[in-house]
């Protein structure tokens, strides 16, 4: 009996406290073994609406969306054709005429790099984004037979679910009977544009060859994305209320007032009319209350400890978006080179992941394939040309120290010049050509560096 009791006690001690289902674990009662698409289906519209509401009305949410968008896209993720130098120059010239102008945009408002930024903002704020390939007749402004139309994720019909003639559909994403993605159910217009389209509209099927659907994939099998920072939404909302309360508290604290007590004439004005009692506080007010008066000063509320508390809350909000506190608040007063360098290394991993695991494979590379096919159709190319993609370089915190470290890495054989140049956001082939041209020009002019 003693041995059995000891074994029982050992097993009891080896259980996971995190799996406790008593009152102590009541905070986890909402944790269920639901599939990712069930979770998304129940929350997508609400989270998307709340994310946009906060971006419109909450400065911290707006700053988080802008910081992620600007640091991920910057001046644009650029292609680097992988062919001989003459072909590279020729293809990049065609690309510049199409992607570097508004010729690529269905709405004629921005360049391809502007579309990258708009797409990233839509992903951060709304969860996902759609890009349609629209076939057009070439003209003098656009010599290629297609344009890009960017749509918000709202136009992907989340009510389309279940089996149909194509296979089965989940949240507007269509799969065949084998579970392979074959297309999307898309509204022709934004379903929230009720002013123009008062009647109900039906979504239409678009094959995947003409549609790009981009979002951050967080779980296997996920078909729709969620806005960034959802883990901090409640914290942001509560903190916004707290900020408003602090603002009112500060206003009350600024209303230094004095009350004169003991007068029998309380409530009578200079003309003998009855006076109303004080109804609101104003800075510097002195209120007479009666005869045999004495003065008593108001004791305004304290407003201490706000900075410390606000800092902790904003650190949690920044963490929910995957950025640093300094990036969210633009407060760099407590940052030195070491801490700034550590924060940069930490957050750069997130930006690189969004760039090379989401934007490049889901948007940039497919658009390049569309571009090359359009060039072949238009007779500008005879064969496909692959391309690598280079994200904008990350600004250096201390150019002297960081450049010295790069030079030492190259000299010691731990890095190549091409790798270092690529990390700086330049395309090596183009860089070396430009460098040689400059050196030849300087030599011809008799200038020695």
Coordinates of C-alpha atoms in Angstrom, one line a residue, residues 37-329:
X37 CA -10.3 28.0 -40.4
X38 CA -13.1 27.5 -37.9
X39 CA -11.4 30.1 -35.6
X40 CA -10.9 32.5 -38.6
X41 CA -14.5 32.1 -39.8
X42 CA -15.9 33.1 -36.4
X43 CA -13.6 36.1 -35.9
X44 CA -12.5 37.4 -39.3
X45 CA -15.1 40.1 -40.0
X46 CA -15.2 41.3 -36.4
X47 CA -11.4 41.5 -36.1
X48 CA -11.1 43.2 -39.5
X49 CA -13.7 45.8 -38.6
X50 CA -12.1 46.5 -35.2
X51 CA -8.6 46.7 -36.7
X52 CA -9.7 49.4 -39.2
X53 CA -11.7 51.2 -36.5
X54 CA -8.6 51.4 -34.3
X55 CA -6.4 52.5 -37.2
X56 CA -8.8 55.3 -37.9
X57 CA -9.1 56.4 -34.3
X58 CA -6.2 55.1 -32.3
X59 CA -2.8 56.7 -32.9
X60 CA -0.8 53.8 -31.6
X61 CA -2.6 51.3 -33.9
X62 CA -2.1 53.7 -36.9
X63 CA 1.6 54.0 -36.0
X64 CA 2.0 50.2 -35.8
X65 CA 0.4 49.7 -39.2
X66 CA 2.6 52.3 -40.8
X67 CA 5.8 51.0 -39.1
X68 CA 5.3 47.5 -40.3
X69 CA 4.3 48.6 -43.8
X70 CA 7.1 51.1 -44.3
X71 CA 9.9 48.8 -42.9
X72 CA 8.7 45.8 -44.8
X73 CA 8.3 47.4 -48.2
X74 CA 10.4 50.7 -47.9
X75 CA 11.0 52.0 -51.4
X76 CA 10.0 48.6 -52.8
X77 CA 11.2 45.0 -53.1
X78 CA 13.2 45.0 -56.4
X79 CA 13.7 42.2 -59.0
X80 CA 17.1 41.2 -60.2
X81 CA 16.9 39.3 -63.5
X82 CA 19.1 36.2 -63.7
X83 CA 20.5 36.2 -67.2
X84 CA 23.5 37.6 -69.2
X85 CA 24.2 41.4 -68.8
X86 CA 22.6 42.4 -72.1
X87 CA 19.4 40.5 -71.4
X88 CA 19.3 41.8 -67.8
X89 CA 19.5 45.4 -69.1
X90 CA 16.9 44.8 -71.7
X91 CA 14.4 43.2 -69.3
X92 CA 14.9 45.7 -66.6
X93 CA 14.2 48.5 -69.1
X94 CA 10.9 46.9 -70.0
X95 CA 10.1 46.3 -66.3
X96 CA 10.9 50.0 -65.5
X97 CA 8.5 51.2 -68.2
X98 CA 5.7 49.0 -66.8
X99 CA 6.3 48.5 -63.1
X100 CA 8.1 51.9 -62.5
X101 CA 5.1 53.8 -63.8
X102 CA 1.4 53.9 -63.3
X103 CA 1.0 51.7 -66.4
X104 CA 0.8 48.6 -64.2
X105 CA -2.0 49.8 -62.0
X106 CA -5.6 49.1 -63.0
X107 CA -6.6 52.4 -61.4
X108 CA -3.6 54.3 -62.8
X109 CA -2.7 55.7 -59.4
X110 CA 0.7 54.2 -58.4
X111 CA 3.6 52.1 -59.4
X112 CA 4.2 48.4 -58.7
X113 CA 6.2 49.4 -55.6
X114 CA 3.3 51.6 -54.5
X115 CA 1.0 48.5 -55.0
X116 CA 3.4 46.5 -52.8
X117 CA 3.0 49.1 -50.0
X118 CA -0.8 49.2 -50.4
X119 CA -1.0 45.4 -50.4
X120 CA 1.1 45.2 -47.2
X121 CA -1.0 47.8 -45.5
X122 CA -4.1 45.8 -46.4
X123 CA -2.6 42.6 -45.0
X124 CA -1.6 44.3 -41.7
X125 CA -4.9 46.1 -41.3
X126 CA -7.4 43.7 -42.9
X127 CA -5.7 40.3 -42.8
X128 CA -5.3 39.6 -46.5
X129 CA -5.3 41.2 -49.9
X130 CA -6.2 40.2 -53.5
X131 CA -4.5 41.1 -56.7
X132 CA -6.2 40.4 -60.0
X133 CA -4.5 40.1 -63.4
X134 CA -6.6 42.2 -65.8
X135 CA -6.0 41.6 -69.5
X136 CA -6.0 44.8 -71.6
X137 CA -5.2 46.0 -75.1
X138 CA -1.7 47.5 -75.2
X139 CA -1.4 51.2 -75.9
X140 CA 1.2 53.9 -75.9
X141 CA 1.2 54.2 -72.1
X142 CA 1.2 50.4 -71.5
X143 CA 2.9 48.2 -74.1
X144 CA 2.0 45.0 -72.2
X145 CA -1.4 43.3 -72.3
X146 CA -2.2 43.3 -68.6
X147 CA -2.6 45.4 -65.5
X148 CA -2.9 44.7 -61.7
X149 CA -6.0 45.4 -59.8
X150 CA -5.6 45.3 -56.0
X151 CA -8.7 44.5 -53.8
X152 CA -9.3 44.3 -50.1
X153 CA -9.9 40.9 -48.5
X154 CA -13.6 42.0 -48.0
X155 CA -14.3 41.1 -51.6
X156 CA -13.3 37.5 -51.1
X157 CA -16.7 36.0 -50.2
X158 CA -16.3 34.4 -46.7
X159 CA -19.8 33.1 -46.8
X160 CA -18.9 30.6 -49.6
X161 CA -18.5 27.3 -47.7
X162 CA -19.1 23.6 -48.4
X163 CA -19.2 21.3 -51.4
X164 CA -20.1 22.5 -54.9
X165 CA -19.6 21.6 -58.5
X166 CA -15.9 22.4 -58.4
X167 CA -15.1 20.5 -55.2
X168 CA -15.4 22.2 -51.9
X169 CA -15.0 25.8 -50.8
X170 CA -13.8 27.3 -47.5
X171 CA -14.2 31.0 -46.7
X172 CA -14.4 31.9 -50.4
X173 CA -11.3 29.8 -51.4
X174 CA -12.1 27.0 -53.8
X175 CA -10.4 23.6 -53.8
X176 CA -11.0 20.6 -56.0
X177 CA -12.0 17.2 -54.7
X178 CA -8.4 16.4 -54.1
X179 CA -7.9 19.4 -51.9
X180 CA -5.8 21.5 -54.4
X181 CA -6.4 25.2 -54.7
X182 CA -8.1 26.1 -58.0
X183 CA -9.7 29.5 -57.5
X184 CA -11.5 32.1 -55.5
X185 CA -15.1 33.4 -55.1
X186 CA -14.8 37.2 -55.4
X187 CA -17.4 40.0 -55.3
X188 CA -17.2 42.3 -58.3
X189 CA -17.5 45.3 -56.0
X190 CA -16.8 45.9 -52.3
X191 CA -19.8 44.5 -50.4
X192 CA -19.7 47.4 -48.0
X193 CA -20.2 50.0 -50.8
X194 CA -24.0 50.1 -50.2
X195 CA -24.3 53.7 -51.4
X196 CA -23.7 52.6 -55.0
X197 CA -24.9 49.0 -55.0
X198 CA -28.1 48.8 -52.9
X199 CA -29.0 45.4 -54.2
X200 CA -27.4 42.2 -53.1
X201 CA -24.4 41.1 -55.2
X202 CA -23.2 37.6 -56.0
X203 CA -19.6 36.5 -55.9
X204 CA -18.1 35.1 -59.0
X205 CA -15.5 32.3 -59.5
X206 CA -12.0 33.4 -60.6
X207 CA -9.4 30.7 -61.5
X208 CA -6.2 30.9 -59.4
X209 CA -4.1 31.7 -62.5
X210 CA -5.5 35.2 -62.5
X211 CA -5.6 35.9 -58.8
X212 CA -3.0 36.4 -56.1
X213 CA -4.1 36.0 -52.5
X214 CA -1.6 37.1 -49.9
X215 CA -1.7 36.8 -46.1
X216 CA 0.5 35.7 -43.2
X217 CA 0.2 31.9 -42.8
X218 CA 0.4 31.0 -39.1
X219 CA -1.0 27.5 -39.1
X220 CA -1.1 24.6 -41.6
X221 CA -4.2 24.6 -43.8
X222 CA -5.0 28.2 -43.1
X223 CA -7.0 29.8 -46.0
X224 CA -7.6 33.3 -44.8
X225 CA -5.4 35.8 -42.9
X226 CA -6.1 37.9 -39.8
X227 CA -5.1 41.5 -39.0
X228 CA -1.8 42.0 -37.3
X229 CA -1.7 42.7 -33.5
X230 CA -5.0 40.9 -32.6
X231 CA -3.5 39.7 -29.4
X232 CA -3.2 43.4 -28.3
X233 CA -6.6 44.7 -29.5
X234 CA -8.3 44.6 -26.0
X235 CA -5.3 46.1 -24.4
X236 CA -5.2 48.9 -26.9
X237 CA -8.9 49.6 -26.4
X238 CA -8.6 49.6 -22.6
X239 CA -5.5 51.8 -22.8
X240 CA -7.3 54.3 -25.0
X241 CA -10.0 54.5 -22.4
X242 CA -7.3 54.9 -19.7
X243 CA -5.7 57.7 -21.7
X244 CA -9.0 59.5 -22.0
X245 CA -9.5 59.2 -18.2
X246 CA -6.1 60.5 -17.6
X247 CA -6.8 63.5 -19.8
X248 CA -9.9 64.3 -17.9
X249 CA -8.0 63.8 -14.6
X250 CA -5.3 66.2 -15.8
X251 CA -8.0 68.8 -16.7
X252 CA -9.5 68.4 -13.2
X253 CA -6.1 68.7 -11.6
X254 CA -5.5 71.9 -13.6
X255 CA -8.7 73.4 -12.2
X256 CA -7.2 74.9 -9.0
X257 CA -10.2 76.2 -7.0
X258 CA -11.0 77.9 -3.7
X259 CA -14.2 77.8 -1.8
X260 CA -15.3 80.5 0.6
X261 CA -17.3 78.9 3.5
X262 CA -19.7 80.2 6.2
X263 CA -21.7 83.0 4.5
X264 CA -25.5 83.3 5.0
X265 CA -25.8 85.1 1.7
X266 CA -25.1 81.9 -0.4
X267 CA -27.1 81.8 -3.5
X268 CA -27.8 85.6 -3.8
X269 CA -26.3 87.7 -6.6
X270 CA -25.4 91.4 -6.6
X271 CA -29.0 92.3 -7.7
X272 CA -30.6 90.1 -5.1
X273 CA -31.5 87.3 -7.5
X274 CA -30.8 83.8 -6.6
X275 CA -27.6 82.4 -7.9
X276 CA -27.2 78.8 -9.2
X277 CA -24.7 76.6 -7.4
X278 CA -21.4 75.8 -9.1
X279 CA -21.9 73.2 -11.8
X280 CA -18.4 72.9 -13.3
X281 CA -14.8 73.5 -12.4
X282 CA -12.8 76.2 -14.1
X283 CA -9.1 77.0 -13.6
X284 CA -8.6 79.6 -10.9
X285 CA -12.2 79.8 -9.8
X286 CA -13.1 81.2 -6.4
X287 CA -16.6 80.4 -5.3
X288 CA -18.4 82.3 -2.5
X289 CA -20.5 80.1 -0.3
X290 CA -21.9 82.4 2.4
X291 CA -21.3 84.9 5.3
X292 CA -18.6 84.5 8.0
X293 CA -16.5 83.2 5.2
X294 CA -13.3 81.2 5.4
X295 CA -11.3 79.9 2.5
X296 CA -10.7 76.2 1.8
X297 CA -8.6 75.1 -1.2
X298 CA -9.5 72.2 -3.4
X299 CA -7.4 69.0 -3.4
X300 CA -7.0 68.0 -7.1
X301 CA -6.4 64.4 -7.9
X302 CA -2.8 63.1 -8.4
X303 CA -1.6 62.1 -11.8
X304 CA 1.6 60.3 -10.8
X305 CA 2.9 57.0 -12.3
X306 CA 1.3 57.5 -15.7
X307 CA 4.5 57.2 -17.7
X308 CA 5.6 53.9 -16.1
X309 CA 2.2 52.3 -16.6
X310 CA 1.8 53.6 -20.1
X311 CA 5.3 52.3 -21.0
X312 CA 4.4 48.8 -19.9
X313 CA 1.1 48.7 -21.8
X314 CA 2.7 50.0 -25.0
X315 CA 5.5 47.4 -24.7
X316 CA 2.8 44.8 -24.8
X317 CA 1.0 46.4 -27.7
X318 CA 4.3 46.6 -29.7
X319 CA 5.0 43.0 -28.9
X320 CA 1.5 42.0 -30.3
X321 CA 2.4 43.6 -33.6
X322 CA 5.9 42.1 -33.7
X323 CA 7.8 45.5 -33.5
X324 CA 9.7 47.2 -30.8
X325 CA 8.5 49.7 -28.2
X326 CA 10.7 52.4 -29.7
X327 CA 9.4 51.7 -33.2
X328 CA 5.8 52.0 -31.9
X329 CA 6.3 55.1 -29.8

